[in-house]
Amino acid sequence: MSSKRVYIETFGCQMNVADTERAVTRLRASGYDILDSPESADILLFNTCSVRARAEQKVYNRIGETLKKAGKVEKIIGVMGCVAQLEGDSIFERAPKVNLVVGTRAVDRLPEIIGRVLDGEKRASDLGERRLDEGLDISPAERHSPYVAFVPIIEGCNKFCTYCIVPYSRGRERSRSATAILSEVNRLHADGYREVHLIGQNVNSYRPSNDVGLENFTGATPFSRLLRAVAGTGIARIKFTTSFPRDFHPDIMTAIEEQQNLCDWIHLPVQSGSDHILRRMRRGYNADYYKRLVDVIKQAKRPVAFTSDIIVGFPGETDEEFEQTLKLIEHCRYDAIYIFKYSERRGTPAAKLTDDVPSDVKAARFQALSSMQKTIQGRIHKSLIGKTLDVLVEGESAKSALDMTGHSTCHRVVNFSGGHSLAGRVVQVRVTDAKVNSLYGELMN
Ligand code: 5AD
Ligand code: SF4
């Protein structure tokens, strides 16, 4: 096969989006063409997610579907990302048409791995480690947006929450050097990006091996020093996700109060409101500890939006324990929550427990939580009517070609009527109408 046309599909979290951007940068530099659709590609890559069983199943279904469409045409098929890292060479047995298995830390070596198959190897896999700070430079052309960029600051996780596959699929925590992060943000700023998202499974566990780049910044933790250093680059808006409650130092709030370009949004997943369940999840905090963090966030000098993830139906979760989650949600008055039904992941400690909450009970708890949050969110959004928000205009609204859409600094979706020439600008929008998941407003400046 002489032609090198690649199609790549991405599932899952922002880390996967960032890995795909890196992979595509590498591939193009090695002479590959990247296509927007699979039909005429020679090489099909799937960057996969394994955080829940459904996400994993979706990948296999999608591979099957794409191959069926391709018919008799020979294609090289590659599985990348978390499923690749966890399942390794056994993927070749489960899906015999797959030729490549590329682990989460081998993304930068993708051209070499594909090269092996083009040279005649029927199957090639690489589950090796990332070479230190290797190839983290992403070409602007490959970023998912010309205005918003994901900047990984820490990879992997050491927390080992009992339900979670991430410490196995992404490995142990490794922090990028502050120098590498700052030079990437400076470059993005110079290239016209308006917003960076510092990403990692636990951004506030950030702990680089040395101080280079942070010497001139104060802060109670390496992460809050990094926040101040990134704010010092002068880029318009900085968001970060995900924060882990046990490592959440109040100095993060102080940094946000001090630095206008640190956005007013914190994603701080609580997972459950029951101390018993939190203990069995091995989260390392109880509901009271979490509520004290909520107080710190709510008392900040400028209002800060905050959001959470919740798992319903963890093994053994009783009605009373679920009620405690409802109570906590009522107490927190989150700006948004993401609800997940517990999904057993092979190899995690929780997989040894019986997944005994029936699926209809999980569904009912999901519904109860979702409807409570809708009421809370609806009320919060109504209270924003008449307020003016700074919105980064990201493009045309999906619903109407006459409207533009973007995110506020508090990470809400805001639609408003305005022209395409506004794309990439931060504008002020006065909120005139509120839906549960988005706001509508009019342009002020
Ligand atoms: N089952 C259900 N939800 C899970 N999450 C992580 N692992 C599981 C699992 N096994 C959820 C958590 C996490 C989010 C990214 O996914 O809520 O914060
Ligand atoms: Fe998974 Fe817990 Fe690590 Fe988050 S902190 S990635 S839930 S193990």
GROMACS .gro file of C-alpha atoms and ligand atoms in nm:
model
  471
    1MET     CA    1   0.000   0.000   0.000
    2SER     CA    2   0.169   0.319  -0.109
    3SER     CA    3  -0.086   0.582  -0.019
    4LYS     CA    4  -0.090   0.712   0.336
    5ARG     CA    5  -0.435   0.853   0.399
    6VAL     CA    6  -0.540   0.841   0.764
    7TYR     CA    7  -0.876   0.883   0.931
    8ILE     CA    8  -0.883   0.911   1.309
    9GLU     CA    9  -1.183   0.901   1.540
   10THR     CA   10  -1.166   1.015   1.903
   11PHE     CA   11  -1.372   0.895   2.199
   12GLY     CA   12  -1.372   1.004   2.562
   13CYS     CA   13  -1.206   1.283   2.753
   14GLN     CA   14  -1.005   1.594   2.672
   15MET     CA   15  -0.681   1.401   2.725
   16ASN     CA   16  -0.776   1.184   2.427
   17VAL     CA   17  -0.858   1.493   2.221
   18ALA     CA   18  -0.513   1.632   2.307
   19ASP     CA   19  -0.348   1.296   2.222
   20THR     CA   20  -0.523   1.291   1.885
   21GLU     CA   21  -0.398   1.643   1.812
   22ARG     CA   22  -0.045   1.524   1.889
   23ALA     CA   23  -0.084   1.206   1.683
   24VAL     CA   24  -0.207   1.403   1.382
   25THR     CA   25   0.079   1.652   1.416
   26ARG     CA   26   0.328   1.362   1.410
   27LEU     CA   27   0.156   1.184   1.122
   28ARG     CA   28   0.139   1.490   0.899
   29ALA     CA   29   0.507   1.562   0.968
   30SER     CA   30   0.581   1.209   0.844
   31GLY     CA   31   0.395   1.266   0.518
   32TYR     CA   32   0.052   1.125   0.598
   33ASP     CA   33  -0.267   1.293   0.477
   34ILE     CA   34  -0.542   1.326   0.737
   35LEU     CA   35  -0.899   1.284   0.609
   36ASP     CA   36  -1.229   1.393   0.763
   37SER     CA   37  -1.414   1.075   0.675
   38PRO     CA   38  -1.322   0.706   0.670
   39GLU     CA   39  -1.441   0.611   0.319
   40SER     CA   40  -1.130   0.690   0.117
   41ALA     CA   41  -0.876   0.647   0.399
   42ASP     CA   42  -0.624   0.361   0.390
   43ILE     CA   43  -0.560   0.369   0.762
   44LEU     CA   44  -0.837   0.396   1.022
   45LEU     CA   45  -0.744   0.483   1.379
   46PHE     CA   46  -0.970   0.477   1.685
   47ASN     CA   47  -0.854   0.666   1.993
   48THR     CA   48  -1.052   0.487   2.260
   49CYS     CA   49  -1.201   0.537   2.607
   50SER     CA   50  -1.254   0.267   2.868
   51VAL     CA   51  -1.385   0.462   3.166
   52ARG     CA   52  -1.722   0.287   3.146
   53ALA     CA   53  -1.822  -0.041   2.978
   54ARG     CA   54  -2.051   0.140   2.734
   55ALA     CA   55  -1.771   0.363   2.610
   56GLU     CA   56  -1.561   0.054   2.540
   57GLN     CA   57  -1.840  -0.133   2.364
   58LYS     CA   58  -1.902   0.171   2.146
   59VAL     CA   59  -1.548   0.144   2.010
   60TYR     CA   60  -1.586  -0.216   1.900
   61ASN     CA   61  -1.926  -0.140   1.745
   62ARG     CA   62  -1.780   0.156   1.560
   63ILE     CA   63  -1.489  -0.050   1.423
   64GLY     CA   64  -1.736  -0.312   1.299
   65GLU     CA   65  -1.961  -0.051   1.143
   66THR     CA   66  -1.676   0.127   0.965
   67LEU     CA   67  -1.533  -0.199   0.829
   68LYS     CA   68  -1.876  -0.304   0.702
   69LYS     CA   69  -1.904   0.024   0.514
   70ALA     CA   70  -1.555  -0.021   0.368
   71GLY     CA   71  -1.671  -0.355   0.218
   72LYS     CA   72  -1.394  -0.548   0.045
   73VAL     CA   73  -1.147  -0.258   0.042
   74GLU     CA   74  -0.837  -0.344   0.251
   75LYS     CA   75  -0.768  -0.101   0.530
   76ILE     CA   76  -0.518  -0.084   0.812
   77ILE     CA   77  -0.703  -0.062   1.144
   78GLY     CA   78  -0.549   0.074   1.462
   79VAL     CA   79  -0.675   0.092   1.820
   80MET     CA   80  -0.517   0.365   2.031
   81GLY     CA   81  -0.585   0.506   2.378
   82CYS     CA   82  -0.716   0.347   2.697
   83VAL     CA   83  -0.869   0.029   2.550
   84ALA     CA   84  -0.539  -0.034   2.366
   85GLN     CA   85  -0.335   0.017   2.683
   86LEU     CA   86  -0.555  -0.214   2.892
   87GLU     CA   87  -0.627  -0.492   2.644
   88GLY     CA   88  -0.293  -0.495   2.459
   89ASP     CA   89  -0.237  -0.775   2.208
   90SER     CA   90  -0.560  -0.950   2.313
   91ILE     CA   91  -0.739  -0.697   2.089
   92PHE     CA   92  -0.592  -0.883   1.790
   93GLU     CA   93  -0.791  -1.190   1.899
   94ARG     CA   94  -1.111  -1.009   1.984
   95ALA     CA   95  -1.104  -0.802   1.663
   96PRO     CA   96  -0.890  -0.995   1.410
   97LYS     CA   97  -0.906  -0.715   1.153
   98VAL     CA   98  -0.707  -0.485   1.382
   99ASN     CA   99  -0.342  -0.439   1.279
  100LEU     CA  100  -0.216  -0.183   1.531
  101VAL     CA  101  -0.243  -0.146   1.907
  102VAL     CA  102  -0.103   0.182   2.034
  103GLY     CA  103  -0.098   0.250   2.410
  104THR     CA  104  -0.171   0.581   2.582
  105ARG     CA  105   0.197   0.677   2.609
  106ALA     CA  106   0.303   0.564   2.261
  107VAL     CA  107   0.108   0.823   2.060
  108ASP     CA  108   0.420   1.006   1.946
  109ARG     CA  109   0.558   0.688   1.790
  110LEU     CA  110   0.248   0.632   1.575
  111PRO     CA  111   0.427   0.697   1.241
  112GLU     CA  112   0.692   0.435   1.328
  113ILE     CA  113   0.428   0.180   1.434
  114ILE     CA  114   0.223   0.231   1.116
  115GLY     CA  115   0.551   0.212   0.922
  116ARG     CA  116   0.610  -0.138   1.059
  117VAL     CA  117   0.275  -0.255   0.920
  118LEU     CA  118   0.335  -0.081   0.586
  119ASP     CA  119   0.669  -0.267   0.574
  120GLY     CA  120   0.490  -0.601   0.597
  121GLU     CA  121   0.438  -0.678   0.968
  122LYS     CA  122   0.081  -0.803   0.995
  123ARG     CA  123   0.036  -0.678   1.350
  124ALA     CA  124   0.227  -0.420   1.550
  125SER     CA  125   0.180  -0.301   1.905
  126ASP     CA  126   0.350  -0.050   2.135
  127LEU     CA  127   0.247  -0.013   2.499
  128GLY     CA  128   0.573   0.156   2.598
  129GLU     CA  129   0.632   0.468   2.805
  130ARG     CA  130   0.638   0.822   2.672
  131ARG     CA  131   0.985   0.956   2.612
  132LEU     CA  132   1.036   1.246   2.850
  133ASP     CA  133   0.858   1.560   2.728
  134GLU     CA  134   0.869   1.401   2.386
  135GLY     CA  135   0.687   1.578   2.109
  136LEU     CA  136   0.439   1.773   2.316
  137ASP     CA  137   0.442   2.050   2.058
  138ILE     CA  138   0.118   2.040   1.867
  139SER     CA  139   0.080   2.212   1.535
  140PRO     CA  140  -0.186   2.488   1.555
  141ALA     CA  141  -0.346   2.342   1.242
  142GLU     CA  142  -0.435   2.025   1.434
  143ARG     CA  143  -0.593   2.184   1.741
  144HIS     CA  144  -0.965   2.115   1.787
  145SER     CA  145  -1.034   2.491   1.789
  146PRO     CA  146  -0.843   2.797   1.666
  147TYR     CA  147  -0.930   2.981   1.990
  148VAL     CA  148  -0.933   2.723   2.270
  149ALA     CA  149  -0.641   2.489   2.333
  150PHE     CA  150  -0.599   2.191   2.567
  151VAL     CA  151  -0.266   2.190   2.746
  152PRO     CA  152  -0.191   1.868   2.940
  153ILE     CA  153  -0.005   1.946   3.264
  154ILE     CA  154  -0.024   1.609   3.440
  155GLU     CA  155  -0.095   1.265   3.305
  156GLY     CA  156  -0.213   0.953   3.488
  157CYS     CA  157  -0.345   0.912   3.841
  158ASN     CA  158  -0.220   0.776   4.175
  159LYS     CA  159  -0.551   0.791   4.359
  160PHE     CA  160  -0.684   0.445   4.278
  161CYS     CA  161  -1.048   0.518   4.355
  162THR     CA  162  -1.187   0.164   4.374
  163TYR     CA  163  -1.422   0.195   4.073
  164CYS     CA  164  -1.181   0.364   3.835
  165ILE     CA  165  -0.974   0.223   3.551
  166VAL     CA  166  -0.769   0.540   3.487
  167PRO     CA  167  -0.466   0.455   3.705
  168TYR     CA  168  -0.430   0.138   3.495
  169SER     CA  169  -0.504   0.286   3.152
  170ARG     CA  170  -0.314   0.612   3.199
  171GLY     CA  171  -0.053   0.491   3.448
  172ARG     CA  172   0.093   0.677   3.744
  173GLU     CA  173   0.097   1.057   3.774
  174ARG     CA  174   0.363   1.232   3.569
  175SER     CA  175   0.377   1.612   3.574
  176ARG     CA  176   0.509   1.804   3.278
  177SER     CA  177   0.779   2.057   3.350
  178ALA     CA  178   0.656   2.413   3.410
  179THR     CA  179   0.899   2.538   3.146
  180ALA     CA  180   0.739   2.317   2.881
  181ILE     CA  181   0.387   2.422   2.986
  182LEU     CA  182   0.471   2.793   2.995
  183SER     CA  183   0.644   2.786   2.660
  184GLU     CA  184   0.341   2.610   2.508
  185VAL     CA  185   0.102   2.869   2.657
  186ASN     CA  186   0.325   3.156   2.540
  187ARG     CA  187   0.325   3.011   2.190
  188LEU     CA  188  -0.054   2.969   2.193
  189HIS     CA  189  -0.092   3.327   2.311
  190ALA     CA  190   0.132   3.450   2.027
  191ASP     CA  191  -0.066   3.236   1.777
  192GLY     CA  192  -0.387   3.415   1.877
  193TYR     CA  193  -0.546   3.157   2.110
  194ARG     CA  194  -0.774   3.320   2.365
  195GLU     CA  195  -0.827   3.036   2.609
  196VAL     CA  196  -0.623   2.746   2.744
  197HIS     CA  197  -0.755   2.452   2.942
  198LEU     CA  198  -0.492   2.305   3.167
  199ILE     CA  199  -0.591   1.940   3.168
  200GLY     CA  200  -0.514   1.629   3.371
  201GLN     CA  201  -0.697   1.362   3.574
  202ASN     CA  202  -0.592   1.555   3.888
  203VAL     CA  203  -0.456   1.894   3.794
  204ASN     CA  204  -0.417   2.003   4.154
  205SER     CA  205  -0.184   1.710   4.227
  206TYR     CA  206   0.060   1.878   3.987
  207ARG     CA  207   0.412   1.811   4.117
  208PRO     CA  208   0.697   1.862   3.868
  209SER     CA  209   1.040   1.718   3.944
  210ASN     CA  210   1.197   2.064   3.964
  211ASP     CA  211   1.114   2.427   4.011
  212VAL     CA  212   1.234   2.562   3.679
  213GLY     CA  213   0.985   2.815   3.544
  214LEU     CA  214   0.811   2.860   3.882
  215GLU     CA  215   1.095   3.026   4.079
  216ASN     CA  216   0.939   3.371   4.066
  217PHE     CA  217   0.587   3.269   4.164
  218THR     CA  218   0.441   3.228   4.511
  219GLY     CA  219   0.177   2.978   4.604
  220ALA     CA  220   0.097   2.720   4.869
  221THR     CA  221   0.122   2.428   4.623
  222PRO     CA  222   0.308   2.369   4.294
  223PHE     CA  223  -0.032   2.384   4.120
  224SER     CA  224  -0.127   2.727   4.255
  225ARG     CA  225   0.220   2.851   4.162
  226LEU     CA  226   0.169   2.713   3.812
  227LEU     CA  227  -0.169   2.890   3.792
  228ARG     CA  228  -0.005   3.222   3.875
  229ALA     CA  229   0.276   3.155   3.627
  230VAL     CA  230   0.030   3.072   3.347
  231ALA     CA  231  -0.176   3.381   3.437
  232GLY     CA  232   0.150   3.578   3.401
  233THR     CA  233   0.171   3.485   3.030
  234GLY     CA  234  -0.116   3.731   2.974
  235ILE     CA  235  -0.333   3.487   2.775
  236ALA     CA  236  -0.696   3.605   2.798
  237ARG     CA  237  -0.860   3.309   2.975
  238ILE     CA  238  -0.736   3.008   3.169
  239LYS     CA  239  -0.954   2.715   3.276
  240PHE     CA  240  -0.840   2.394   3.441
  241THR     CA  241  -0.994   2.050   3.495
  242THR     CA  242  -1.025   1.812   3.683
  243SER     CA  243  -0.956   1.903   4.047
  244PHE     CA  244  -0.943   1.633   4.315
  245PRO     CA  245  -1.112   1.729   4.646
  246ARG     CA  246  -0.847   1.589   4.881
  247ASP     CA  247  -0.574   1.793   4.710
  248PHE     CA  248  -0.784   2.108   4.675
  249HIS     CA  249  -0.590   2.381   4.854
  250PRO     CA  250  -0.776   2.710   4.931
  251ASP     CA  251  -0.484   2.891   4.768
  252ILE     CA  252  -0.637   2.793   4.432
  253MET     CA  253  -0.924   3.026   4.521
  254THR     CA  254  -0.684   3.301   4.628
  255ALA     CA  255  -0.507   3.274   4.292
  256ILE     CA  256  -0.844   3.303   4.112
  257GLU     CA  257  -0.934   3.608   4.321
  258GLU     CA  258  -0.599   3.771   4.235
  259GLN     CA  259  -0.574   3.694   3.866
  260GLN     CA  260  -0.854   3.811   3.639
  261ASN     CA  261  -0.756   3.570   3.358
  262LEU     CA  262  -0.803   3.263   3.582
  263CYS     CA  263  -1.165   3.181   3.500
  264ASP     CA  264  -1.444   3.157   3.753
  265TRP     CA  265  -1.515   2.784   3.719
  266ILE     CA  266  -1.406   2.481   3.923
  267HIS     CA  267  -1.484   2.118   3.838
  268LEU     CA  268  -1.461   1.929   4.166
  269PRO     CA  269  -1.622   1.581   4.143
  270VAL     CA  270  -1.773   1.456   4.468
  271GLN     CA  271  -1.900   1.116   4.334
  272SER     CA  272  -2.131   1.048   4.633
  273GLY     CA  273  -2.286   1.220   4.935
  274SER     CA  274  -2.262   0.914   5.158
  275ASP     CA  275  -1.959   0.875   5.387
  276HIS     CA  276  -1.993   0.498   5.374
  277ILE     CA  277  -1.988   0.493   4.992
  278LEU     CA  278  -1.707   0.751   4.976
  279ARG     CA  279  -1.502   0.525   5.202
  280ARG     CA  280  -1.573   0.225   4.982
  281MET     CA  281  -1.483   0.430   4.676
  282ARG     CA  282  -1.158   0.516   4.860
  283ARG     CA  283  -1.194   0.886   4.783
  284GLY     CA  284  -1.004   0.996   5.094
  285TYR     CA  285  -1.263   1.249   5.221
  286ASN     CA  286  -1.610   1.253   5.370
  287ALA     CA  287  -1.913   1.469   5.296
  288ASP     CA  288  -1.826   1.720   5.573
  289TYR     CA  289  -1.476   1.772   5.437
  290TYR     CA  290  -1.623   1.830   5.091
  291LYS     CA  291  -1.881   2.077   5.229
  292ARG     CA  292  -1.601   2.280   5.385
  293LEU     CA  293  -1.442   2.308   5.038
  294VAL     CA  294  -1.779   2.418   4.902
  295ASP     CA  295  -1.783   2.694   5.167
  296VAL     CA  296  -1.437   2.810   5.059
  297ILE     CA  297  -1.550   2.821   4.695
  298LYS     CA  298  -1.880   2.999   4.773
  299GLN     CA  299  -1.707   3.258   4.990
  300ALA     CA  300  -1.464   3.365   4.718
  301LYS     CA  301  -1.447   3.740   4.652
  302ARG     CA  302  -1.583   3.689   4.303
  303PRO     CA  303  -1.854   3.431   4.231
  304VAL     CA  304  -1.712   3.105   4.097
  305ALA     CA  305  -1.923   2.846   3.913
  306PHE     CA  306  -1.869   2.491   4.023
  307THR     CA  307  -1.956   2.154   3.879
  308SER     CA  308  -1.929   1.789   3.975
  309ASP     CA  309  -1.942   1.424   3.871
  310ILE     CA  310  -2.166   1.176   4.054
  311ILE     CA  311  -2.179   0.797   4.034
  312VAL     CA  312  -2.513   0.633   4.115
  313GLY     CA  313  -2.553   0.265   4.202
  314PHE     CA  314  -2.205   0.192   4.337
  315PRO     CA  315  -2.205  -0.167   4.477
  316GLY     CA  316  -2.412  -0.184   4.793
  317GLU     CA  317  -2.552   0.171   4.764
  318THR     CA  318  -2.875   0.173   4.967
  319ASP     CA  319  -3.174   0.407   4.925
  320GLU     CA  320  -3.061   0.596   5.238
  321GLU     CA  321  -2.710   0.638   5.100
  322PHE     CA  322  -2.849   0.766   4.772
  323GLU     CA  323  -3.070   1.010   4.969
  324GLN     CA  324  -2.750   1.150   5.118
  325THR     CA  325  -2.625   1.221   4.766
  326LEU     CA  326  -2.951   1.403   4.690
  327LYS     CA  327  -2.907   1.606   5.009
  328LEU     CA  328  -2.550   1.698   4.918
  329ILE     CA  329  -2.655   1.807   4.569
  330GLU     CA  330  -2.922   2.026   4.724
  331HIS     CA  331  -2.662   2.173   4.958
  332CYS     CA  332  -2.399   2.236   4.688
  333ARG     CA  333  -2.631   2.397   4.434
  334TYR     CA  334  -2.395   2.302   4.153
  335ASP     CA  335  -2.394   2.497   3.829
  336ALA     CA  336  -2.389   2.162   3.644
  337ILE     CA  337  -2.336   1.794   3.723
  338TYR     CA  338  -2.244   1.490   3.516
  339ILE     CA  339  -2.417   1.175   3.639
  340PHE     CA  340  -2.290   0.824   3.568
  341LYS     CA  341  -2.439   0.486   3.645
  342TYR     CA  342  -2.177   0.268   3.812
  343SER     CA  343  -2.011   0.046   3.555
  344GLU     CA  344  -1.794  -0.243   3.669
  345ARG     CA  345  -1.441  -0.225   3.526
  346ARG     CA  346  -1.239  -0.545   3.522
  347GLY     CA  347  -0.917  -0.517   3.724
  348THR     CA  348  -1.039  -0.244   3.959
  349PRO     CA  349  -1.083  -0.318   4.334
  350ALA     CA  350  -1.459  -0.249   4.312
  351ALA     CA  351  -1.494  -0.530   4.055
  352LYS     CA  352  -1.448  -0.770   4.350
  353LEU     CA  353  -1.771  -0.633   4.500
  354THR     CA  354  -2.104  -0.753   4.367
  355ASP     CA  355  -2.255  -0.505   4.123
  356ASP     CA  356  -2.582  -0.552   4.311
  357VAL     CA  357  -2.782  -0.236   4.245
  358PRO     CA  358  -3.033  -0.346   3.978
  359SER     CA  359  -3.017  -0.150   3.655
  360ASP     CA  360  -3.373  -0.014   3.697
  361VAL     CA  361  -3.274   0.122   4.040
  362LYS     CA  362  -2.962   0.283   3.889
  363ALA     CA  363  -3.183   0.436   3.620
  364ALA     CA  364  -3.435   0.566   3.876
  365ARG     CA  365  -3.156   0.722   4.086
  366PHE     CA  366  -3.009   0.878   3.773
  367GLN     CA  367  -3.350   1.029   3.693
  368ALA     CA  368  -3.410   1.157   4.045
  369LEU     CA  369  -3.072   1.326   4.056
  370SER     CA  370  -3.105   1.465   3.708
  371SER     CA  371  -3.448   1.612   3.776
  372MET     CA  372  -3.334   1.770   4.104
  373GLN     CA  373  -3.034   1.924   3.926
  374LYS     CA  374  -3.255   2.053   3.643
  375THR     CA  375  -3.463   2.246   3.895
  376ILE     CA  376  -3.152   2.387   4.066
  377GLN     CA  377  -2.985   2.473   3.736
  378GLY     CA  378  -3.302   2.630   3.597
  379ARG     CA  379  -3.321   2.857   3.901
  380ILE     CA  380  -2.953   2.955   3.880
  381HIS     CA  381  -2.986   3.029   3.508
  382LYS     CA  382  -3.301   3.242   3.561
  383SER     CA  383  -3.110   3.447   3.819
  384LEU     CA  384  -2.854   3.528   3.547
  385ILE     CA  385  -3.111   3.705   3.328
  386GLY     CA  386  -3.011   4.070   3.304
  387LYS     CA  387  -2.645   3.997   3.391
  388THR     CA  388  -2.362   4.055   3.144
  389LEU     CA  389  -2.113   3.775   3.076
  390ASP     CA  390  -1.780   3.774   2.891
  391VAL     CA  391  -1.817   3.521   2.611
  392LEU     CA  392  -1.547   3.378   2.386
  393VAL     CA  393  -1.717   3.348   2.047
  394GLU     CA  394  -1.633   3.000   1.919
  395GLY     CA  395  -1.854   2.967   1.611
  396GLU     CA  396  -2.200   2.940   1.467
  397SER     CA  397  -2.469   2.805   1.698
  398ALA     CA  398  -2.577   2.449   1.617
  399LYS     CA  399  -2.944   2.549   1.631
  400SER     CA  400  -2.948   2.858   1.409
  401ALA     CA  401  -2.712   2.993   1.144
  402LEU     CA  402  -2.812   3.343   1.255
  403ASP     CA  403  -2.674   3.290   1.604
  404MET     CA  404  -2.321   3.263   1.733
  405THR     CA  405  -2.219   3.052   2.032
  406GLY     CA  406  -1.942   3.040   2.286
  407HIS     CA  407  -1.859   2.983   2.649
  408SER     CA  408  -1.863   3.230   2.934
  409THR     CA  409  -1.570   3.249   3.177
  410CYS     CA  410  -1.793   3.042   3.410
  411HIS     CA  411  -1.807   2.776   3.135
  412ARG     CA  412  -2.172   2.817   3.041
  413VAL     CA  413  -2.284   2.787   2.681
  414VAL     CA  414  -2.411   3.128   2.566
  415ASN     CA  415  -2.588   3.187   2.232
  416PHE     CA  416  -2.658   3.531   2.089
  417SER     CA  417  -2.739   3.689   1.756
  418GLY     CA  418  -2.425   3.824   1.588
  419GLY     CA  419  -2.207   3.794   1.280
  420HIS     CA  420  -1.934   3.543   1.194
  421SER     CA  421  -1.671   3.817   1.207
  422LEU     CA  422  -1.697   3.798   1.587
  423ALA     CA  423  -1.547   3.447   1.595
  424GLY     CA  424  -1.241   3.436   1.818
  425ARG     CA  425  -1.331   3.755   2.005
  426VAL     CA  426  -1.428   3.790   2.368
  427VAL     CA  427  -1.753   3.989   2.372
  428GLN     CA  428  -1.996   4.100   2.638
  429VAL     CA  429  -2.339   3.942   2.619
  430ARG     CA  430  -2.634   4.044   2.834
  431VAL     CA  431  -2.843   3.740   2.926
  432THR     CA  432  -3.205   3.771   2.809
  433ASP     CA  433  -3.328   3.413   2.828
  434ALA     CA  434  -3.228   3.096   3.011
  435LYS     CA  435  -3.267   2.727   2.932
  436VAL     CA  436  -3.151   2.446   3.159
  437ASN     CA  437  -2.828   2.384   2.969
  438SER     CA  438  -2.762   2.713   2.794
  439LEU     CA  439  -2.822   3.086   2.802
  440TYR     CA  440  -2.937   3.326   2.534
  441GLY     CA  441  -2.842   3.691   2.522
  442GLU     CA  442  -2.779   4.008   2.329
  443LEU     CA  443  -2.446   4.152   2.223
  444MET     CA  444  -2.342   4.458   2.425
  445ASN     CA  445  -2.023   4.584   2.259
  4465AD     N1  446  -1.847   0.373   3.657
  4465AD     C1  447  -1.919   0.487   3.645
  4465AD     N2  448  -1.864   0.608   3.640
  4465AD     C2  449  -1.729   0.617   3.644
  4465AD     N3  450  -1.647   0.723   3.641
  4465AD     C3  451  -1.520   0.678   3.649
  4465AD     N4  452  -1.518   0.544   3.658
  4465AD     C4  453  -1.648   0.504   3.657
  4465AD     C5  454  -1.712   0.376   3.664
  4465AD     N5  455  -1.643   0.264   3.676
  4465AD     C6  456  -1.694   0.861   3.633
  4465AD     C7  457  -1.650   0.941   3.756
  4465AD     C8  458  -1.544   1.030   3.700
  4465AD     C9  459  -1.593   1.051   3.558
  4465AD    C10  460  -1.493   1.101   3.462
  4465AD     O1  461  -1.638   0.923   3.520
  4465AD     O2  462  -1.760   1.017   3.800
  4465AD     O3  463  -1.531   1.151   3.771
  447SF4    FE1  464  -1.011   0.785   3.860
  447SF4    FE2  465  -1.014   0.862   4.118
  447SF4    FE3  466  -0.798   0.910   3.962
  447SF4    FE4  467  -1.025   1.047   3.918
  447SF4     S1  468  -0.900   1.052   4.106
  447SF4     S2  469  -0.893   0.949   3.763
  447SF4     S3  470  -1.180   0.892   3.966
  447SF4     S4  471  -0.876   0.708   4.025
   0.00000   0.00000   0.00000
